[in-house]
Amino acid sequence: MSAEIICVGTELLLGDILNSNSQFIAQQLAKLGIPHYYQTVVGDNPERLKQVIEIATSRAEILIFTGGLGPTPDDLTCETIADFFGVPLVERADIIEDITNKFAQRDRVMSPSNRKQALIPQGAEVLPNPTGTAPGIIWQPRPGLTIFTFPGVPSEMHRMWTDTAVPFLKSQGWGEEIIYSRSLKFWGIGESVLAEKVSAYFNLPNPTVAPYAGKGEVRLRISAKASNSQAAAALISPVEQQLREIAGLDYYGTDNETLASVVGGLLRSSGGTLSVAESCTGGGLGQLLTEIPGSSDYFWGGVIAYDNSVKVRLLAVNSEDLENFGAVSAKVAEQMAVGVKNSLNTKWGLSITGIAGPTGGTDTKPVGLVYIGLAGPEDQVINYECRFGSMRNRAFIQYLSASTALDKLRRSLISKYNESTS
């Protein structure tokens, strides 16, 4: 048995509204151990919606609709479903009473158009909406097929799913097994390269392993089906450990961990402190660091040195080196890192200078060329040249620059820790 998610609304097709409902329902289905293989978005058109229903009923036993339950003429979900199965709509007095009371609570009178929301297919059960005026339905129009409808408003749909849909599905025997996933995150390695390294794991039956690319990073999702999350985690654990060993330092975190949170944990555990000097990222590196609660324990501050005079005055960058090598150079990146480290008296200094575009590039220094400087304990200074490509937009180059700088610091912190414990 499988489920299919059908989201109704022309505004979704036009991109006016982000379709977060599909993500929520998919996550909830996994918690109940209900597989689903298809998601469909269809506009407010009854004929196209019928086509979608015809296809969905041929390959799924649970159909979950969101959207199209409002009072306006283009809200046609229930009407179209009823028409497809050849049953009449019936007006429910209890729904009218519920809507009337909700309007009265707001000192308003129910509009006549809201009566439309009280029409549901004959034989369907009401799926109550505690917070809005549009109820849903739970309907089994034929053996082996169950239909749920929900309003498109996410907060209403979430409540209705939790309060009514989940208990109903569990009463039908679902929820005895769950699908539990863990996401491993990698930076500094391409998706195809990582996939080749771990390709032997893609054919596992349980847990399964699948790669996908994130924002500048690669992820491996490990999913297990078991009676509970503890049993699923036990299945995932050995596979996770093997994948991490294969990836080495390219692996940086799991699930909700970020490069900034991992770096923060390493700095905190080692007693390290950090300051940053930024040119092309304009404060983006500092923002990533300060998004982490408690980052003031290890992050002391930074300098946004956009103009060369700021690099000279605040970071002690040599003006002759700026003249000879340019602001976007390995030498200047190193001096920026040392300068901010000394100025703020931290154990680590991290710098970024580059060309984020879309203008400013040359043949020898194209858009996307970035230098990262890292000054560490014992006067250790390193620079890294990165070429992110001129076809990427400015914001993405800035994000890649800040994230890669964090990754370089992460690797150095791990190496430093390994040296001190060996």
Short mmCIF file of C-alpha atoms in Angstrom, two decimals:
data_model
loop_
_atom_site.label_atom_id
_atom_site.label_comp_id
_atom_site.label_asym_id
_atom_site.label_seq_id
_atom_site.Cartn_x
_atom_site.Cartn_y
_atom_site.Cartn_z
CA MET A 1 0.00 0.00 0.00
CA SER A 2 1.25 3.48 -0.85
CA ALA A 3 0.09 7.09 -0.63
CA GLU A 4 0.09 9.89 -3.18
CA ILE A 5 0.15 13.61 -2.41
CA ILE A 6 -1.92 15.89 -4.66
CA CYS A 7 -1.65 19.64 -4.14
CA VAL A 8 -4.30 21.76 -5.83
CA GLY A 9 -3.86 25.42 -6.74
CA THR A 10 -2.88 27.47 -9.76
CA GLU A 11 -0.88 29.72 -7.44
CA LEU A 12 1.42 26.77 -6.78
CA LEU A 13 2.01 26.24 -10.49
CA LEU A 14 2.82 29.93 -10.93
CA GLY A 15 5.30 29.83 -8.07
CA ASP A 16 3.42 32.48 -6.10
CA ILE A 17 3.32 30.21 -3.03
CA LEU A 18 6.00 27.86 -1.77
CA ASN A 19 4.61 24.32 -1.61
CA SER A 20 5.64 23.38 1.92
CA ASN A 21 2.61 21.10 2.38
CA SER A 22 4.15 18.30 0.31
CA GLN A 23 7.29 18.33 2.43
CA PHE A 24 5.31 18.18 5.67
CA ILE A 25 3.06 15.35 4.53
CA ALA A 26 5.99 13.36 3.13
CA GLN A 27 7.80 13.61 6.46
CA GLN A 28 4.66 12.58 8.31
CA LEU A 29 4.07 9.59 6.05
CA ALA A 30 7.61 8.41 6.74
CA LYS A 31 6.93 8.55 10.47
CA LEU A 32 3.99 6.22 9.93
CA GLY A 33 5.96 3.89 7.67
CA ILE A 34 3.65 4.66 4.72
CA PRO A 35 5.60 4.69 1.43
CA HIS A 36 4.75 7.24 -1.22
CA TYR A 37 6.21 7.41 -4.69
CA TYR A 38 4.48 10.33 -6.40
CA GLN A 39 3.58 13.95 -5.72
CA THR A 40 1.44 15.98 -8.09
CA VAL A 41 0.63 19.68 -8.34
CA VAL A 42 -2.39 20.61 -10.43
CA GLY A 43 -4.14 23.91 -11.06
CA ASP A 44 -7.73 24.85 -10.25
CA ASN A 45 -9.16 23.06 -13.25
CA PRO A 46 -11.70 20.25 -12.77
CA GLU A 47 -10.83 18.30 -15.94
CA ARG A 48 -7.12 18.26 -15.21
CA LEU A 49 -7.83 17.36 -11.58
CA LYS A 50 -9.92 14.40 -12.75
CA GLN A 51 -7.02 13.24 -14.91
CA VAL A 52 -4.77 13.40 -11.87
CA ILE A 53 -7.27 11.42 -9.78
CA GLU A 54 -7.58 8.75 -12.47
CA ILE A 55 -3.81 8.24 -12.58
CA ALA A 56 -3.39 8.39 -8.79
CA THR A 57 -6.11 5.83 -8.10
CA SER A 58 -4.33 3.37 -10.41
CA ARG A 59 -1.13 3.41 -8.37
CA ALA A 60 -1.93 4.41 -4.78
CA GLU A 61 -4.37 3.39 -2.08
CA ILE A 62 -4.24 6.61 -0.06
CA LEU A 63 -4.79 9.96 -1.81
CA ILE A 64 -4.00 13.09 0.18
CA PHE A 65 -5.27 16.37 -1.26
CA THR A 66 -4.35 19.87 -0.06
CA GLY A 67 -5.91 23.07 -1.34
CA GLY A 68 -9.13 23.94 -3.15
CA LEU A 69 -11.46 23.81 -0.12
CA GLY A 70 -12.19 27.52 0.19
CA PRO A 71 -15.43 29.42 -0.51
CA THR A 72 -14.49 30.91 -3.89
CA PRO A 73 -15.58 29.58 -7.33
CA ASP A 74 -12.10 28.23 -8.11
CA ASP A 75 -12.10 26.02 -4.98
CA LEU A 76 -13.21 22.81 -6.66
CA THR A 77 -11.49 19.92 -4.92
CA CYS A 78 -14.44 18.27 -3.15
CA GLU A 79 -16.81 18.97 -6.02
CA THR A 80 -14.44 17.42 -8.55
CA ILE A 81 -13.68 14.36 -6.40
CA ALA A 82 -17.39 13.70 -5.93
CA ASP A 83 -18.04 14.12 -9.65
CA PHE A 84 -15.21 11.72 -10.52
CA PHE A 85 -16.70 8.97 -8.38
CA GLY A 86 -20.26 9.75 -9.47
CA VAL A 87 -21.72 10.67 -6.09
CA PRO A 88 -23.68 13.81 -5.13
CA LEU A 89 -22.54 16.50 -2.74
CA VAL A 90 -24.57 16.86 0.44
CA GLU A 91 -24.77 19.88 2.69
CA ARG A 92 -23.85 19.15 6.29
CA ALA A 93 -25.72 21.18 8.91
CA ASP A 94 -23.01 20.54 11.50
CA ILE A 95 -20.40 22.16 9.22
CA ILE A 96 -22.61 25.23 8.68
CA GLU A 97 -23.08 25.52 12.43
CA ASP A 98 -19.31 25.27 13.01
CA ILE A 99 -18.53 27.94 10.41
CA THR A 100 -21.28 30.22 11.76
CA ASN A 101 -19.90 29.95 15.30
CA LYS A 102 -16.37 30.73 14.14
CA PHE A 103 -17.54 33.87 12.38
CA ALA A 104 -19.55 34.89 15.46
CA GLN A 105 -16.44 34.54 17.62
CA ARG A 106 -14.87 37.22 15.43
CA ASP A 107 -18.00 39.41 15.56
CA ARG A 108 -18.70 38.69 11.93
CA VAL A 109 -21.57 37.14 9.98
CA MET A 110 -20.92 34.14 7.77
CA SER A 111 -20.92 35.01 4.09
CA PRO A 112 -23.34 33.01 1.92
CA SER A 113 -20.37 31.82 -0.14
CA ASN A 114 -19.06 29.94 2.89
CA ARG A 115 -21.99 27.51 2.65
CA LYS A 116 -20.05 25.92 -0.18
CA GLN A 117 -17.58 24.61 2.38
CA ALA A 118 -20.34 22.55 3.97
CA LEU A 119 -20.77 20.47 0.79
CA ILE A 120 -19.01 17.11 0.95
CA PRO A 121 -19.36 13.88 -1.05
CA GLN A 122 -22.18 11.64 0.12
CA GLY A 123 -20.82 8.97 2.44
CA ALA A 124 -17.68 10.92 3.41
CA GLU A 125 -16.76 11.68 7.00
CA VAL A 126 -15.86 15.19 8.11
CA LEU A 127 -12.22 15.86 8.89
CA PRO A 128 -12.62 18.72 11.42
CA ASN A 129 -10.71 21.97 11.06
CA PRO A 130 -10.27 23.42 14.59
CA THR A 131 -8.72 26.71 13.45
CA GLY A 132 -10.20 27.52 10.03
CA THR A 133 -13.54 27.42 8.25
CA ALA A 134 -12.70 24.79 5.63
CA PRO A 135 -13.18 21.22 6.88
CA GLY A 136 -11.65 18.27 5.10
CA ILE A 137 -12.98 14.81 4.46
CA ILE A 138 -11.99 11.22 5.10
CA TRP A 139 -13.67 9.07 2.47
CA GLN A 140 -13.42 5.53 1.25
CA PRO A 141 -15.33 5.67 -2.05
CA ARG A 142 -14.47 2.06 -2.84
CA PRO A 143 -12.68 -0.82 -1.10
CA GLY A 144 -8.95 -0.33 -0.82
CA LEU A 145 -9.01 3.43 -1.43
CA THR A 146 -8.95 6.19 1.19
CA ILE A 147 -9.12 9.90 0.39
CA PHE A 148 -8.13 12.76 2.67
CA THR A 149 -8.64 16.43 1.85
CA PHE A 150 -7.04 19.33 3.68
CA PRO A 151 -7.08 23.10 3.19
CA GLY A 152 -3.98 24.64 1.68
CA VAL A 153 -3.21 26.81 4.72
CA PRO A 154 -0.24 25.00 6.31
CA SER A 155 -1.09 25.74 9.93
CA GLU A 156 -4.64 24.42 9.50
CA MET A 157 -3.47 21.35 7.61
CA HIS A 158 -0.82 20.50 10.23
CA ARG A 159 -3.37 20.59 13.05
CA MET A 160 -5.93 18.53 11.14
CA TRP A 161 -3.30 15.95 10.22
CA THR A 162 -2.13 15.55 13.81
CA ASP A 163 -5.55 15.62 15.48
CA THR A 164 -7.54 13.42 13.11
CA ALA A 165 -5.64 11.92 10.17
CA VAL A 166 -2.88 10.28 12.21
CA PRO A 167 -5.26 8.56 14.68
CA PHE A 168 -7.38 7.34 11.76
CA LEU A 169 -4.38 5.89 9.90
CA LYS A 170 -3.11 4.22 13.05
CA SER A 171 -6.56 2.70 13.58
CA GLN A 172 -6.17 1.15 10.12
CA GLY A 173 -2.94 -0.54 11.16
CA TRP A 174 -0.45 2.07 9.96
CA GLY A 175 2.27 3.37 12.25
CA GLU A 176 3.43 -0.06 13.40
CA GLU A 177 6.61 0.58 11.42
CA ILE A 178 8.35 3.85 10.71
CA ILE A 179 10.82 5.14 8.14
CA TYR A 180 13.64 6.93 9.94
CA SER A 181 16.36 8.85 8.10
CA ARG A 182 19.71 10.38 8.91
CA SER A 183 21.49 12.83 6.62
CA LEU A 184 25.30 12.90 6.45
CA LYS A 185 26.82 16.15 5.17
CA PHE A 186 30.03 16.64 3.19
CA TRP A 187 31.99 19.68 2.03
CA GLY A 188 34.92 19.89 -0.36
CA ILE A 189 33.98 16.87 -2.47
CA GLY A 190 31.76 16.64 -5.54
CA GLU A 191 28.59 14.57 -5.65
CA SER A 192 29.89 12.28 -8.42
CA VAL A 193 33.22 11.70 -6.67
CA LEU A 194 31.55 10.83 -3.37
CA ALA A 195 29.01 8.62 -5.16
CA GLU A 196 31.81 6.64 -6.77
CA LYS A 197 33.49 6.12 -3.41
CA VAL A 198 30.36 4.77 -1.73
CA SER A 199 28.56 3.23 -4.71
CA ALA A 200 28.55 -0.22 -3.09
CA TYR A 201 26.10 1.08 -0.48
CA PHE A 202 23.44 2.22 -2.94
CA ASN A 203 22.02 -1.28 -3.34
CA LEU A 204 21.40 -1.98 0.34
CA PRO A 205 17.79 -3.09 1.05
CA ASN A 206 17.44 -1.77 4.61
CA PRO A 207 18.79 0.74 5.37
CA THR A 208 18.96 2.42 1.98
CA VAL A 209 21.54 5.04 0.99
CA ALA A 210 20.96 7.82 -1.53
CA PRO A 211 23.08 10.86 -2.51
CA TYR A 212 21.83 14.35 -3.23
CA ALA A 213 23.36 17.79 -3.55
CA GLY A 214 22.60 20.62 -1.16
CA LYS A 215 23.64 24.26 -1.26
CA GLY A 216 27.30 23.84 -2.11
CA GLU A 217 27.47 20.56 -0.23
CA VAL A 218 26.75 16.88 -0.80
CA ARG A 219 24.52 14.73 1.40
CA LEU A 220 23.98 11.03 1.86
CA ARG A 221 20.57 10.11 3.23
CA ILE A 222 20.43 6.82 5.13
CA SER A 223 16.87 5.56 5.64
CA ALA A 224 15.78 2.53 7.64
CA LYS A 225 12.38 0.93 8.17
CA ALA A 226 11.80 -0.55 11.61
CA SER A 227 9.31 -0.84 14.44
CA ASN A 228 10.60 2.31 16.17
CA SER A 229 13.25 5.00 15.85
CA GLN A 230 15.66 3.20 18.19
CA ALA A 231 15.58 0.03 16.08
CA ALA A 232 15.98 2.07 12.89
CA ALA A 233 18.92 3.98 14.37
CA ALA A 234 20.57 0.66 15.22
CA LEU A 235 20.31 -0.37 11.56
CA ILE A 236 21.69 2.97 10.39
CA SER A 237 24.60 3.24 12.83
CA PRO A 238 27.09 0.75 11.30
CA VAL A 239 26.42 2.00 7.78
CA GLU A 240 26.89 5.60 8.91
CA GLN A 241 30.20 4.73 10.54
CA GLN A 242 31.47 3.02 7.39
CA LEU A 243 30.46 5.95 5.17
CA ARG A 244 32.16 8.43 7.48
CA GLU A 245 35.36 6.40 7.45
CA ILE A 246 35.35 6.29 3.64
CA ALA A 247 34.78 10.04 3.34
CA GLY A 248 37.33 11.05 5.98
CA LEU A 249 37.61 14.80 6.52
CA ASP A 250 35.15 15.52 3.71
CA TYR A 251 32.40 14.49 6.16
CA TYR A 252 31.56 17.37 8.46
CA GLY A 253 28.21 16.78 10.18
CA THR A 254 24.83 15.10 10.48
CA ASP A 255 21.20 16.23 10.11
CA ASN A 256 20.83 19.78 11.47
CA GLU A 257 24.54 20.43 12.03
CA THR A 258 26.09 23.20 9.94
CA LEU A 259 29.69 24.07 9.20
CA ALA A 260 29.37 26.99 11.60
CA SER A 261 27.96 24.86 14.43
CA VAL A 262 30.63 22.19 13.94
CA VAL A 263 33.41 24.79 13.91
CA GLY A 264 31.90 26.35 17.02
CA GLY A 265 31.92 23.01 18.81
CA LEU A 266 35.56 22.41 17.90
CA LEU A 267 36.60 25.88 19.05
CA ARG A 268 34.69 25.54 22.30
CA SER A 269 36.10 22.11 23.12
CA SER A 270 39.66 23.19 22.36
CA GLY A 271 39.44 26.55 24.11
CA GLY A 272 40.02 28.35 20.82
CA THR A 273 38.92 31.86 19.91
CA LEU A 274 38.30 33.28 16.45
CA SER A 275 38.23 36.61 14.65
CA VAL A 276 37.54 37.22 10.97
CA ALA A 277 38.52 39.72 8.29
CA GLU A 278 36.23 39.92 5.27
CA SER A 279 36.36 41.70 1.99
CA CYS A 280 34.18 40.15 -0.76
CA THR A 281 31.77 38.46 1.67
CA GLY A 282 30.92 41.73 3.41
CA GLY A 283 30.11 40.21 6.80
CA GLY A 284 28.62 36.93 5.54
CA LEU A 285 31.19 34.85 7.39
CA GLY A 286 30.47 36.61 10.66
CA GLN A 287 26.74 36.14 10.08
CA LEU A 288 27.12 32.36 9.68
CA LEU A 289 29.13 32.21 12.89
CA THR A 290 26.76 34.35 14.95
CA GLU A 291 23.67 32.40 13.84
CA ILE A 292 24.82 29.77 16.34
CA PRO A 293 23.56 30.39 19.91
CA GLY A 294 26.42 30.88 22.34
CA SER A 295 28.92 31.78 19.61
CA SER A 296 30.21 34.64 21.76
CA ASP A 297 32.07 31.97 23.74
CA TYR A 298 34.59 31.64 20.92
CA PHE A 299 33.86 34.26 18.24
CA TRP A 300 35.20 37.65 19.28
CA GLY A 301 34.44 39.78 16.24
CA GLY A 302 35.63 40.83 12.84
CA VAL A 303 36.58 43.55 10.39
CA ILE A 304 34.82 44.18 7.08
CA ALA A 305 37.73 45.56 5.09
CA TYR A 306 36.22 46.44 1.74
CA ASP A 307 38.43 49.38 0.93
CA ASN A 308 42.21 48.90 0.76
CA SER A 309 42.77 51.73 3.24
CA VAL A 310 40.89 49.71 5.87
CA LYS A 311 43.09 46.70 5.15
CA VAL A 312 46.16 48.86 5.75
CA ARG A 313 44.97 50.80 8.80
CA LEU A 314 43.05 48.13 10.72
CA LEU A 315 44.67 44.90 9.54
CA ALA A 316 48.26 46.02 8.96
CA VAL A 317 48.30 44.81 5.36
CA ASN A 318 51.44 46.01 3.58
CA SER A 319 50.51 48.76 1.12
CA GLU A 320 53.31 47.74 -1.25
CA ASP A 321 51.95 44.19 -1.37
CA LEU A 322 48.52 45.61 -2.18
CA GLU A 323 50.09 47.58 -5.01
CA ASN A 324 52.19 44.70 -6.34
CA PHE A 325 49.89 41.71 -5.86
CA GLY A 326 46.45 43.28 -5.57
CA ALA A 327 43.81 42.98 -2.86
CA VAL A 328 42.75 39.61 -4.27
CA SER A 329 45.93 37.65 -3.63
CA ALA A 330 47.33 34.95 -1.37
CA LYS A 331 49.73 37.35 0.29
CA VAL A 332 47.02 39.86 1.20
CA ALA A 333 44.71 37.10 2.46
CA GLU A 334 47.44 35.87 4.80
CA GLN A 335 48.15 39.36 6.10
CA MET A 336 44.46 40.01 6.70
CA ALA A 337 44.19 36.83 8.77
CA VAL A 338 47.28 37.67 10.82
CA GLY A 339 46.17 41.27 11.21
CA VAL A 340 42.73 40.50 12.61
CA LYS A 341 44.13 37.75 14.85
CA ASN A 342 46.65 40.16 16.35
CA SER A 343 44.26 43.08 16.52
CA LEU A 344 41.56 41.14 18.39
CA ASN A 345 44.04 38.90 20.27
CA THR A 346 42.44 35.59 19.26
CA LYS A 347 44.03 32.19 18.72
CA TRP A 348 42.73 31.94 15.18
CA GLY A 349 42.27 34.54 12.43
CA LEU A 350 40.29 33.78 9.25
CA SER A 351 40.14 36.02 6.19
CA ILE A 352 38.45 36.17 2.80
CA THR A 353 39.28 38.34 -0.21
CA GLY A 354 38.01 37.75 -3.72
CA ILE A 355 35.92 38.78 -6.69
CA ALA A 356 32.25 37.96 -6.17
CA GLY A 357 31.14 39.61 -9.42
CA PRO A 358 29.29 40.05 -11.58
CA THR A 359 31.89 42.67 -12.60
CA GLY A 360 35.49 43.25 -11.58
CA GLY A 361 37.03 40.13 -13.08
CA THR A 362 40.00 40.03 -15.48
CA ASP A 363 41.70 37.32 -17.53
CA THR A 364 44.18 36.65 -14.75
CA LYS A 365 41.75 37.22 -11.88
CA PRO A 366 38.28 36.12 -13.03
CA VAL A 367 35.00 36.43 -11.17
CA GLY A 368 34.86 33.62 -8.62
CA LEU A 369 38.54 33.78 -7.68
CA VAL A 370 38.76 33.87 -3.88
CA TYR A 371 41.66 33.63 -1.44
CA ILE A 372 41.21 32.46 2.13
CA GLY A 373 43.78 33.17 4.80
CA LEU A 374 44.10 31.24 8.05
CA ALA A 375 46.36 32.29 10.91
CA GLY A 376 46.59 29.85 13.77
CA PRO A 377 48.53 29.25 16.97
CA GLU A 378 52.31 29.25 16.88
CA ASP A 379 52.34 31.80 14.03
CA GLN A 380 51.04 29.27 11.52
CA VAL A 381 49.72 31.00 8.39
CA ILE A 382 48.12 29.24 5.41
CA ASN A 383 46.36 30.49 2.29
CA TYR A 384 43.91 28.70 0.00
CA GLU A 385 43.07 29.63 -3.57
CA CYS A 386 39.49 28.87 -4.62
CA ARG A 387 37.96 29.23 -8.07
CA PHE A 388 34.18 29.10 -7.79
CA GLY A 389 33.49 29.97 -11.43
CA SER A 390 32.27 33.11 -13.13
CA MET A 391 28.86 31.66 -14.03
CA ARG A 392 27.63 31.61 -10.45
CA ASN A 393 25.84 34.64 -9.08
CA ARG A 394 27.28 37.04 -6.55
CA ALA A 395 25.31 35.81 -3.54
CA PHE A 396 26.23 32.18 -4.17
CA ILE A 397 29.94 32.98 -4.58
CA GLN A 398 29.82 34.89 -1.30
CA TYR A 399 28.10 31.95 0.42
CA LEU A 400 30.58 29.44 -1.01
CA SER A 401 33.46 31.66 0.08
CA ALA A 402 32.26 31.97 3.68
CA SER A 403 31.36 28.29 3.94
CA THR A 404 34.65 27.13 2.44
CA ALA A 405 36.53 29.36 4.87
CA LEU A 406 34.70 27.64 7.74
CA ASP A 407 35.53 24.26 6.24
CA LYS A 408 39.24 25.09 6.02
CA LEU A 409 39.20 26.15 9.67
CA ARG A 410 37.31 22.97 10.60
CA ARG A 411 39.95 20.77 8.99
CA SER A 412 42.75 22.68 10.69
CA LEU A 413 41.07 22.43 14.08
CA ILE A 414 40.65 18.67 13.68
CA SER A 415 44.28 18.28 12.59
CA LYS A 416 45.43 20.39 15.53
CA TYR A 417 43.37 18.29 17.92
CA ASN A 418 44.78 15.07 16.47
CA GLU A 419 48.33 16.42 16.87
CA SER A 420 47.75 17.30 20.52
CA THR A 421 46.29 13.88 21.35
CA SER A 422 48.81 11.75 19.47
#
